[in-house]
Amino acid sequence: MNDTHPEAERIWIELLRRAGPEKRLQLATRLSRQARWRSMQAIARAHPELSELDRKLLYMRIHYGADLADRVADHLRKQST
């Protein structure tokens, strides 16, 4: 599914090609940061009852899998005792 006009996409791709590696890395970092922030905001809206930590663990569960989220939660529980 692509909602971008073909000419706009062509121009965007050309601009990316002209940008150097440093600029492309900066853009990728910024877009990744924004995607993480939007995901966290969506989780906060959908689950206002969760604590900040629980929202982060849910984010981890959604994006990295239940196994990792459970291991991190167990580690945090052990550290707090």
Short mmCIF file of N, CA and C in Angstrom, two decimals, residues 2-3 19 28 37 53 56-57 61 71-72 76:
data_model
loop_
_atom_site.label_atom_id
_atom_site.label_comp_id
_atom_site.label_asym_id
_atom_site.label_seq_id
_atom_site.Cartn_x
_atom_site.Cartn_y
_atom_site.Cartn_z
N ASN A 2 0.66 2.14 -0.92
CA ASN A 2 1.48 3.33 -1.03
C ASN A 2 0.58 4.52 -1.33
N ASP A 3 0.56 5.49 -0.42
CA ASP A 3 -0.28 6.66 -0.63
C ASP A 3 0.54 7.86 -1.13
N ALA A 19 22.02 12.90 -0.68
CA ALA A 19 22.49 13.14 0.69
C ALA A 19 23.64 12.19 0.99
N ALA A 28 17.50 8.71 9.35
CA ALA A 28 17.03 7.42 9.83
C ALA A 28 16.88 7.43 11.35
N TRP A 37 8.47 7.15 19.65
CA TRP A 37 7.68 8.09 20.43
C TRP A 37 6.19 7.92 20.13
N LEU A 53 6.65 2.34 33.61
CA LEU A 53 7.43 1.12 33.44
C LEU A 53 6.61 0.06 32.71
N LYS A 56 6.44 0.81 29.10
CA LYS A 56 7.70 0.46 28.42
C LYS A 56 7.83 -1.04 28.21
N LEU A 57 7.40 -1.81 29.20
CA LEU A 57 7.45 -3.27 29.05
C LEU A 57 6.47 -3.74 27.97
N ARG A 61 7.29 -5.74 24.62
CA ARG A 61 6.57 -6.97 24.27
C ARG A 61 6.08 -6.89 22.82
N ARG A 71 11.84 -11.38 30.35
CA ARG A 71 13.17 -11.46 30.97
C ARG A 71 13.57 -10.14 31.59
N VAL A 72 13.27 -9.03 30.91
CA VAL A 72 13.58 -7.71 31.46
C VAL A 72 12.75 -7.47 32.71
N LEU A 76 14.23 -6.75 36.42
CA LEU A 76 13.88 -5.56 37.20
C LEU A 76 13.29 -5.91 38.56
#
